[in-house]
Coordinates of N, CA and C in Angstrom, one line a residue:
X1 N 7.0 14.7 17.4 CA 5.7 14.1 17.7 C 5.0 13.6 16.4
X2 N 4.6 12.4 16.5 CA 3.9 11.8 15.3 C 2.5 12.3 15.2
X3 N 2.2 12.6 13.9 CA 0.9 13.1 13.6 C 0.0 12.0 13.2
X4 N -1.1 11.9 13.9 CA -2.1 10.8 13.6 C -2.9 11.1 12.4
X5 N -3.2 10.2 11.6 CA -3.8 10.5 10.3 C -5.1 9.6 10.1
X6 N -5.9 10.0 9.2 CA -7.0 9.1 8.7 C -6.5 8.4 7.4
X7 N -6.4 7.1 7.5 CA -5.9 6.4 6.4 C -7.0 5.4 5.9
X8 N -7.4 5.5 4.6 CA -8.3 4.5 4.1 C -7.6 3.5 3.3
X9 N -8.0 2.2 3.5 CA -7.4 1.1 2.8 C -8.5 0.4 2.0
X10 N -8.4 0.5 0.7 CA -9.4 -0.1 -0.2 C -8.9 -1.5 -0.5
X11 N -9.6 -2.5 0.0 CA -9.2 -3.9 -0.1 C -8.7 -4.4 1.2
X12 N -9.3 -5.5 1.7 CA -8.8 -6.0 3.0 C -8.4 -7.5 2.8
X13 N -7.5 -7.7 1.8 CA -6.9 -9.0 1.6 C -5.7 -9.1 2.6
X14 N -4.8 -9.9 2.3 CA -3.6 -10.1 3.2 C -2.8 -8.8 3.5
X15 N -2.5 -8.1 2.4 CA -1.7 -6.9 2.5 C -2.5 -5.8 3.2
X16 N -3.7 -5.6 2.7 CA -4.6 -4.5 3.3 C -4.8 -4.7 4.7
X17 N -5.1 -6.0 5.1 CA -5.4 -6.3 6.5 C -4.1 -6.1 7.4
X18 N -3.0 -6.5 6.9 CA -1.7 -6.3 7.6 C -1.4 -4.8 7.8
X19 N -1.6 -4.0 6.8 CA -1.4 -2.6 6.9 C -2.4 -1.9 7.9
X20 N -3.7 -2.4 7.8 CA -4.7 -1.8 8.7 C -4.3 -2.1 10.2
X21 N -3.9 -3.3 10.5 CA -3.5 -3.6 11.9 C -2.3 -2.8 12.3
X22 N -1.4 -2.7 11.5 CA -0.1 -1.9 11.8 C -0.4 -0.5 12.1
X23 N -1.2 0.2 11.2 CA -1.5 1.6 11.4 C -2.4 1.8 12.6
X24 N -3.3 0.9 12.8 CA -4.2 1.0 14.0 C -3.4 0.9 15.3
X25 N -2.4 0.0 15.3 CA -1.5 -0.1 16.4 C -0.7 1.2 16.7
X26 N -0.6 2.0 15.7 CA 0.1 3.3 15.9 C -0.9 4.4 16.1
X27 N -2.1 4.0 16.4 CA -3.2 5.0 16.7 C -3.7 5.8 15.6
X28 N -3.4 5.4 14.4 CA -4.1 6.1 13.2 C -5.5 5.6 13.1
X29 N -6.4 6.4 12.5 CA -7.7 6.0 12.2 C -7.7 5.3 10.9
X30 N -8.1 4.0 10.8 CA -8.1 3.2 9.6 C -9.5 3.0 9.2
X31 N -9.8 3.4 7.9 CA -11.1 3.2 7.4 C -11.0 2.2 6.2
X32 N -11.5 1.0 6.4 CA -11.5 0.0 5.4 C -12.6 0.2 4.4
X33 N -12.3 0.3 3.1 CA -13.3 0.5 2.1 C -13.6 -0.8 1.4
X34 N -14.8 -1.2 1.3 CA -15.2 -2.5 0.7 C -16.5 -2.4 0.0
X35 N -16.7 -3.3 -1.0 CA -18.0 -3.4 -1.7 C -19.0 -4.1 -0.8
X36 N -18.6 -5.1 -0.1 CA -19.5 -5.9 0.8 C -19.1 -5.6 2.3
X37 N -19.7 -4.6 2.9 CA -19.2 -4.3 4.2 C -19.7 -5.2 5.3
X38 N -20.6 -6.2 4.9 CA -21.1 -7.2 5.9 C -20.2 -8.5 5.9
X39 N -19.2 -8.5 5.1 CA -18.4 -9.7 5.0 C -17.8 -10.1 6.4
X40 N -17.8 -11.4 6.7 CA -17.3 -11.8 8.0 C -15.9 -11.5 8.2
X41 N -15.0 -11.6 7.2 CA -13.6 -11.3 7.4 C -13.4 -9.8 7.8
X42 N -14.3 -8.9 7.3 CA -14.2 -7.5 7.6 C -14.6 -7.3 9.1
X43 N -15.6 -7.9 9.5 CA -16.1 -7.8 10.9 C -15.0 -8.3 11.8
X44 N -14.3 -9.4 11.4 CA -13.2 -10.0 12.2 C -12.0 -9.0 12.3
X45 N -11.8 -8.3 11.2 CA -10.7 -7.3 11.2 C -11.0 -6.1 12.1
X46 N -12.2 -5.6 12.0 CA -12.6 -4.5 12.8 C -12.6 -4.8 14.3
X47 N -12.9 -6.1 14.6 CA -12.9 -6.5 16.0 C -11.6 -6.5 16.7
X48 N -10.5 -6.4 15.8 CA -9.1 -6.4 16.4 C -8.7 -5.1 17.0
X49 N -9.4 -4.0 16.6 CA -9.0 -2.7 17.1 C -10.2 -1.7 16.9
X50 N -10.3 -0.9 17.9 CA -11.3 0.2 17.8 C -11.0 1.3 16.8
X51 N -9.7 1.3 16.4 CA -9.2 2.2 15.4 C -9.6 1.8 13.9
X52 N -10.1 0.6 13.8 CA -10.4 0.1 12.4 C -11.9 0.1 12.3
X53 N -12.4 0.8 11.2 CA -13.8 0.8 10.9 C -14.1 0.4 9.5
X54 N -15.3 -0.1 9.2 CA -15.6 -0.6 7.9 C -16.6 0.3 7.2
X55 N -16.4 0.6 5.9 CA -17.2 1.5 5.2 C -17.4 1.1 3.7
X56 N -18.3 1.7 3.1 CA -18.3 1.6 1.6 C -17.1 2.3 1.1
X57 N -16.7 2.0 -0.1 CA -15.5 2.6 -0.7 C -15.5 4.1 -0.6
X58 N -16.6 4.7 -1.1 CA -16.5 6.2 -1.2 C -16.6 6.8 0.2
X59 N -17.3 6.2 1.2 CA -17.4 6.7 2.5 C -16.0 6.5 3.2
X60 N -15.2 5.6 2.9 CA -13.9 5.4 3.4 C -13.0 6.5 2.9
X61 N -13.1 6.8 1.6 CA -12.2 7.8 1.0 C -12.5 9.2 1.5
X62 N -13.7 9.6 1.6 CA -14.1 11.0 1.9 C -13.3 11.7 3.0
X63 N -13.2 11.1 4.2 CA -12.5 11.9 5.3 C -11.0 11.6 5.4
X64 N -10.5 10.7 4.5 CA -9.1 10.3 4.6 C -8.1 11.2 4.0
X65 N -6.9 11.2 4.6 CA -5.8 12.0 4.0 C -5.0 11.1 3.1
X66 N -4.9 9.9 3.4 CA -4.2 8.9 2.5 C -5.1 7.8 2.1
X67 N -5.1 7.4 0.9 CA -5.9 6.3 0.4 C -4.9 5.2 -0.2
X68 N -5.0 4.1 0.4 CA -4.1 3.0 -0.1 C -5.0 2.0 -0.9
X69 N -4.6 1.8 -2.2 CA -5.4 0.9 -3.0 C -4.7 -0.5 -3.0
X70 N -5.2 -1.4 -2.2 CA -4.6 -2.7 -2.0 C -5.6 -3.7 -2.7
X71 N -5.7 -3.5 -4.0 CA -6.6 -4.3 -4.8 C -5.8 -4.7 -6.1
X72 N -6.3 -5.6 -7.0 CA -5.6 -5.8 -8.2 C -5.5 -4.6 -9.1
X73 N -4.5 -4.5 -10.0 CA -4.3 -3.3 -10.7 C -5.5 -2.8 -11.5
X74 N -6.2 -3.6 -12.2 CA -7.4 -3.1 -12.9 C -8.4 -2.5 -12.0
X75 N -8.6 -3.1 -10.8 CA -9.6 -2.6 -9.9 C -9.1 -1.3 -9.3
X76 N -7.8 -1.1 -9.1 CA -7.3 0.1 -8.6 C -7.6 1.3 -9.5
X77 N -7.4 1.1 -10.8 CA -7.7 2.1 -11.8 C -9.2 2.4 -11.8
X78 N -10.0 1.3 -11.8 CA -11.5 1.5 -11.8 C -12.0 2.3 -10.6
X79 N -11.5 2.0 -9.4 CA -11.9 2.6 -8.2 C -11.4 4.1 -8.2
X80 N -10.2 4.3 -8.7 CA -9.7 5.7 -8.8 C -10.6 6.6 -9.8
X81 N -11.0 6.0 -10.9 CA -11.8 6.7 -11.9 C -13.2 7.0 -11.3
X82 N -13.8 6.0 -10.6 CA -15.1 6.2 -10.0 C -15.1 7.2 -8.9
X83 N -14.0 7.4 -8.3 CA -13.9 8.3 -7.1 C -13.0 9.5 -7.3
X84 N -12.7 9.9 -8.5 CA -11.7 10.9 -8.8 C -12.0 12.2 -8.1
X85 N -13.2 12.6 -7.9 CA -13.5 13.9 -7.2 C -13.2 13.8 -5.8
X86 N -13.5 12.6 -5.2 CA -13.2 12.4 -3.7 C -11.7 12.3 -3.5
X87 N -10.9 11.9 -4.5 CA -9.5 11.7 -4.3 C -8.7 13.0 -4.4
X88 N -9.3 14.1 -4.8 CA -8.6 15.3 -4.9 C -8.0 15.7 -3.5
X89 N -6.8 16.2 -3.5 CA -6.1 16.7 -2.3 C -5.7 15.6 -1.3
X90 N -5.7 14.3 -1.8 CA -5.3 13.2 -1.0 C -4.1 12.5 -1.6
X91 N -3.3 11.8 -0.7 CA -2.2 11.0 -1.2 C -2.8 9.6 -1.6
X92 N -2.5 9.2 -2.8 CA -2.9 7.8 -3.2 C -1.7 6.9 -3.3
X93 N -1.9 5.8 -2.7 CA -0.8 4.8 -2.7 C -1.2 3.5 -3.4
X94 N -0.5 3.2 -4.5 CA -0.8 2.0 -5.3 C 0.1 0.9 -4.7
X95 N -0.6 -0.1 -4.1 CA 0.1 -1.2 -3.5 C 0.0 -2.5 -4.4
X96 N -0.4 -2.3 -5.6 CA -0.6 -3.5 -6.5 C 0.7 -3.8 -7.3
X97 N 0.6 -4.9 -7.9 CA 1.7 -5.3 -8.9 C 1.1 -5.8 -10.2
X98 N 1.7 -5.3 -11.3 CA 1.2 -5.7 -12.6 C 2.1 -6.7 -13.3
X99 N 2.8 -7.5 -12.5 CA 3.7 -8.4 -13.1 C 3.1 -9.6 -13.8
X100 N 1.9 -10.0 -13.4 CA 1.2 -11.1 -14.1 C 0.1 -10.6 -15.1
X101 N -0.6 -9.5 -14.8 CA -1.6 -9.0 -15.7 C -1.6 -7.5 -15.6
X102 N -1.4 -6.8 -16.7 CA -1.4 -5.4 -16.7 C -2.8 -4.8 -16.8
X103 N -3.1 -3.6 -16.3 CA -4.4 -3.0 -16.4 C -4.5 -2.3 -17.7
X104 N -4.6 -3.0 -18.8 CA -4.7 -2.4 -20.1 C -5.7 -1.2 -20.2
X105 N -5.3 -0.2 -20.8 CA -4.2 0.0 -21.7 C -2.9 0.5 -21.0
X106 N -2.9 0.5 -19.7 CA -1.8 1.0 -18.9 C -0.8 0.0 -18.6
X107 N 0.5 0.4 -18.4 CA 1.5 -0.6 -18.0 C 1.4 -0.9 -16.5
X108 N 1.0 0.1 -15.7 CA 0.9 -0.2 -14.3 C -0.3 0.5 -13.8
X109 N -0.8 0.1 -12.6 CA -1.9 0.8 -12.0 C -1.6 2.2 -11.7
X110 N -0.4 2.5 -11.3 CA -0.1 3.9 -11.0 C -0.2 4.8 -12.2
X111 N 0.2 4.3 -13.4 CA 0.0 5.1 -14.6 C -1.5 5.3 -14.9
X112 N -2.3 4.3 -14.7 CA -3.7 4.4 -14.9 C -4.4 5.3 -14.0
X113 N -4.0 5.2 -12.7 CA -4.6 6.1 -11.7 C -4.3 7.6 -12.0
X114 N -3.1 7.9 -12.3 CA -2.7 9.3 -12.6 C -3.5 9.7 -13.9
X115 N -3.7 8.9 -14.9 CA -4.3 9.2 -16.1 C -5.8 9.5 -15.9
X116 N -6.5 8.7 -15.1 CA -8.0 8.8 -15.0 C -8.3 9.9 -13.9
X117 N -7.4 10.2 -13.0 CA -7.7 11.2 -12.0 C -7.1 12.6 -12.3
X118 N -6.0 12.6 -13.1 CA -5.3 13.8 -13.3 C -4.6 14.3 -12.1
X119 N -4.3 13.5 -11.2 CA -3.7 13.8 -9.9 C -2.2 13.4 -10.0
X120 N -1.4 14.2 -9.3 CA 0.1 14.0 -9.2 C 0.5 13.2 -7.9
X121 N -0.4 13.3 -6.9 CA 0.0 12.8 -5.6 C -0.2 11.3 -5.5
X122 N 0.4 10.5 -6.4 CA 0.2 9.1 -6.5 C 1.6 8.4 -6.3
X123 N 1.7 7.5 -5.4 CA 3.0 6.8 -5.2 C 2.8 5.3 -5.2
X124 N 3.9 4.6 -5.5 CA 3.9 3.1 -5.4 C 4.6 2.7 -4.2
X125 N 4.0 1.9 -3.3 CA 4.6 1.4 -2.1 C 3.9 0.2 -1.6
X126 N 4.5 -0.5 -0.7 CA 4.0 -1.7 0.0 C 3.8 -2.9 -0.9
X127 N 4.4 -2.8 -2.1 CA 4.2 -3.9 -3.1 C 5.3 -4.9 -3.2
X128 N 6.5 -4.6 -2.5 CA 7.7 -5.3 -2.8 C 8.0 -6.4 -1.8
X129 N 7.1 -6.8 -1.0 CA 7.3 -7.8 0.0 C 6.0 -8.5 0.3
X130 N 6.1 -9.6 1.0 CA 4.9 -10.3 1.4 C 4.2 -9.7 2.6
X131 N 2.9 -10.1 2.8 CA 2.2 -9.5 3.9 C 2.8 -9.9 5.3
X132 N 3.4 -11.0 5.3 CA 4.1 -11.4 6.6 C 5.1 -10.4 7.1
X133 N 5.8 -9.8 6.1 CA 6.8 -8.9 6.4 C 6.2 -7.5 6.8
X134 N 5.0 -7.3 6.4 CA 4.3 -6.0 6.8 C 3.8 -6.2 8.2
X135 N 3.3 -7.4 8.5 CA 2.9 -7.7 9.9 C 4.0 -7.7 10.9
X136 N 5.2 -8.1 10.4 CA 6.4 -8.1 11.3 C 7.6 -7.9 10.5
X137 N 8.1 -6.6 10.4 CA 9.3 -6.3 9.6 C 10.6 -6.5 10.3
X138 N 10.6 -7.2 11.4 CA 11.8 -7.5 12.2 C 12.3 -8.9 12.0
X139 N 13.6 -9.1 11.7 CA 14.2 -10.5 11.7 C 15.2 -10.4 12.8
X140 N 14.8 -10.9 14.0 CA 15.7 -10.7 15.2 C 15.9 -9.3 15.5
X141 N 17.1 -8.8 15.5 CA 17.4 -7.4 15.8 C 17.5 -6.6 14.5
X142 N 17.3 -7.2 13.4 CA 17.4 -6.5 12.1 C 16.0 -6.1 11.6
X143 N 15.8 -4.8 11.3 CA 14.6 -4.4 10.6 C 14.8 -4.3 9.1
X144 N 13.8 -4.8 8.4 CA 14.0 -4.9 6.9 C 13.6 -3.5 6.3
X145 N 13.8 -3.4 5.0 CA 13.5 -2.1 4.3 C 12.3 -2.2 3.4
X146 N 11.8 -1.1 3.1 CA 10.7 -0.9 2.1 C 11.2 0.0 1.1
X147 N 10.4 0.1 -0.1 CA 10.8 0.9 -1.2 C 9.6 1.6 -1.8
X148 N 9.9 2.8 -2.3 CA 8.8 3.6 -2.8 C 9.2 4.3 -4.1
X149 N 8.2 4.5 -5.0 CA 8.5 5.2 -6.2 C 7.3 6.1 -6.6
X150 N 7.7 7.1 -7.4 CA 6.7 8.1 -7.8 C 7.3 9.5 -8.0
X151 N 6.6 10.4 -8.7 CA 7.2 11.7 -9.0 C 7.0 12.7 -7.9
X152 N 6.0 12.5 -7.0 CA 5.6 13.5 -6.0 C 6.5 13.4 -4.8
X153 N 7.4 14.3 -4.6 CA 8.3 14.1 -3.4 C 7.6 14.3 -2.1
X154 N 6.6 15.2 -2.0 CA 5.9 15.4 -0.7 C 5.1 14.2 -0.3
X155 N 4.5 13.6 -1.3 CA 3.7 12.4 -1.0 C 4.6 11.2 -0.6
X156 N 5.8 11.1 -1.2 CA 6.7 10.1 -0.9 C 7.2 10.3 0.5
X157 N 7.5 11.5 0.9 CA 8.0 11.8 2.3 C 6.9 11.4 3.3
X158 N 5.7 11.7 3.1 CA 4.6 11.3 4.1 C 4.5 9.8 4.2
X159 N 4.5 9.1 3.1 CA 4.3 7.7 3.1 C 5.6 7.0 3.7
X160 N 6.7 7.5 3.4 CA 8.0 6.9 3.9 C 8.0 7.0 5.4
X161 N 7.5 8.1 6.0 CA 7.5 8.3 7.4 C 6.6 7.2 8.1
X162 N 5.4 7.0 7.4 CA 4.5 6.0 7.9 C 5.1 4.6 7.9
X163 N 5.9 4.3 6.8 CA 6.6 3.0 6.6 C 7.5 2.8 7.8
X164 N 8.3 3.8 8.1 CA 9.2 3.6 9.2 C 8.5 3.6 10.6
X165 N 7.4 4.3 10.7 CA 6.6 4.2 11.9 C 6.1 2.8 12.3
X166 N 5.8 2.0 11.2 CA 5.3 0.7 11.5 C 6.4 -0.4 11.6
X167 N 7.6 0.1 11.6 CA 8.7 -0.9 12.0 C 9.7 -1.2 10.9
X168 N 9.6 -0.6 9.7 CA 10.7 -0.8 8.7 C 11.9 0.1 9.1
X169 N 13.1 -0.4 8.8 CA 14.3 0.4 9.1 C 14.3 1.7 8.2
X170 N 14.0 1.5 6.9 CA 14.2 2.6 6.0 C 13.1 2.3 4.8
X171 N 12.7 3.4 4.2 CA 11.9 3.4 3.0 C 12.7 4.1 1.9
X172 N 13.4 3.3 1.1 CA 14.3 3.8 0.1 C 13.5 4.3 -1.1
X173 N 13.9 5.5 -1.6 CA 13.3 6.1 -2.8 C 13.9 5.4 -4.0
X174 N 13.0 4.8 -4.7 CA 13.4 3.9 -5.9 C 13.4 4.8 -7.1
X175 N 12.9 6.0 -7.0 CA 12.9 6.9 -8.2 C 11.5 7.4 -8.5
X176 N 11.4 8.0 -9.7 CA 10.1 8.6 -10.1 C 9.1 7.6 -10.7
X177 N 8.2 8.1 -11.5 CA 7.2 7.3 -12.2 C 7.9 6.3 -13.1
X178 N 9.0 6.8 -13.7 CA 9.7 5.9 -14.6 C 10.4 4.7 -14.0
X179 N 10.4 4.6 -12.7 CA 10.9 3.4 -12.0 C 9.9 2.6 -11.4
X180 N 8.6 2.9 -11.6 CA 7.5 2.1 -11.0 C 7.6 0.6 -11.6
X181 N 7.7 0.5 -12.9 CA 7.8 -0.9 -13.5 C 9.0 -1.7 -12.9
X182 N 10.1 -1.0 -12.7 CA 11.3 -1.6 -12.1 C 11.0 -2.1 -10.7
X183 N 10.3 -1.3 -9.9 CA 9.9 -1.7 -8.5 C 9.0 -2.8 -8.5
X184 N 8.1 -2.9 -9.6 CA 7.2 -4.1 -9.7 C 8.0 -5.3 -10.0
X185 N 9.0 -5.2 -10.8 CA 9.9 -6.3 -11.1 C 10.7 -6.7 -9.9
X186 N 11.1 -5.8 -9.1 CA 11.7 -6.0 -7.8 C 10.8 -6.9 -6.9
X187 N 9.5 -6.5 -6.9 CA 8.6 -7.4 -6.2 C 8.5 -8.8 -6.8
X188 N 8.6 -8.9 -8.1 CA 8.6 -10.2 -8.7 C 9.8 -11.0 -8.3
X189 N 10.9 -10.3 -8.0 CA 12.1 -11.0 -7.5 C 11.8 -11.7 -6.2
X190 N 11.1 -10.9 -5.3 CA 10.7 -11.5 -4.0 C 9.8 -12.7 -4.2
X191 N 8.8 -12.6 -5.1 CA 7.9 -13.7 -5.4 C 8.7 -14.9 -5.9
X192 N 9.6 -14.6 -6.8 CA 10.4 -15.7 -7.3 C 11.2 -16.5 -6.2
X193 N 11.9 -15.7 -5.4 CA 12.6 -16.3 -4.3 C 11.7 -17.0 -3.3
X194 N 10.7 -16.4 -2.9 CA 9.8 -16.9 -1.8 C 9.0 -18.1 -2.3
X195 N 8.4 -18.0 -3.5 CA 7.4 -19.0 -3.9 C 8.0 -19.9 -5.0
X196 N 8.4 -19.3 -6.1 CA 8.8 -20.2 -7.2 C 10.1 -21.0 -6.8
X197 N 11.1 -20.3 -6.2 CA 12.3 -21.0 -5.8 C 12.2 -21.7 -4.4
X198 N 11.0 -21.5 -3.8 CA 10.6 -22.2 -2.6 C 11.5 -21.9 -1.4
X199 N 12.0 -20.7 -1.3 CA 12.7 -20.3 -0.1 C 11.8 -19.9 1.1
X200 N 10.5 -19.8 0.8 CA 9.5 -19.5 1.9 C 9.2 -18.1 2.0
X201 N 8.1 -17.7 2.5 CA 7.6 -16.3 2.5 C 8.3 -15.5 3.6
X202 N 9.0 -16.1 4.6 CA 9.7 -15.4 5.6 C 11.1 -15.1 5.0
X203 N 11.1 -14.2 4.0 CA 12.3 -13.8 3.4 C 12.2 -12.3 3.0
X204 N 13.2 -11.6 3.1 CA 13.0 -10.1 2.9 C 14.3 -9.5 2.4
X205 N 14.1 -8.2 1.9 CA 15.3 -7.5 1.3 C 15.8 -6.5 2.4
X206 N 17.1 -6.4 2.4 CA 17.8 -5.4 3.3 C 18.9 -4.8 2.5
X207 N 19.0 -3.4 2.5 CA 20.0 -2.7 1.9 C 21.2 -2.5 2.8
X208 N 22.4 -2.9 2.4 CA 23.6 -2.7 3.3 C 24.5 -1.6 2.6
X209 N 25.1 -0.8 3.4 CA 26.0 0.3 2.9 C 27.3 0.2 3.7
X210 N 28.4 0.8 3.0 CA 29.6 1.0 3.8 C 30.4 2.2 3.1

């Protein structure tokens, strides 16, 4: 039996909105955290499902079990530092990529989040593909894969189960904190293929085994 959770998503851009809609469709309570809760795009997002509600950032974090930071890397670190007391005993998911601009003095947002909060329950996920693939992870009969990195095995297990619940075939463990930069470069490989090499955004990664 699937356990329904309270999931806060900080940032309602393309990735955050896609995740919100997917989790709401699975009957999770989704709390969107934003600085401007009156923004029209947030109202439109909340109108799509009764399971999606809009809050200030700290009010979204308070009751949640999982906090997904779907904002630029520097903002992820700032938000984590400002809310470090509220983030205790929660799983934090860094969905950002630092391939174009790093959150100085840190190499990745995950590194910064762990440093400013002192928390271990931080993982990297949802960064390695486009929002279109989060909205629909199926290519015909084939379900695509997601990837996750971080040191905390328990947090990775919880998030991996959510990934598969919203339609991905598998969520592959990419390794610990020492593999976060590599996972961001993997995301850059998707960006390169989809945008720079102009293969289009409906392109995805699938691991094959034999």
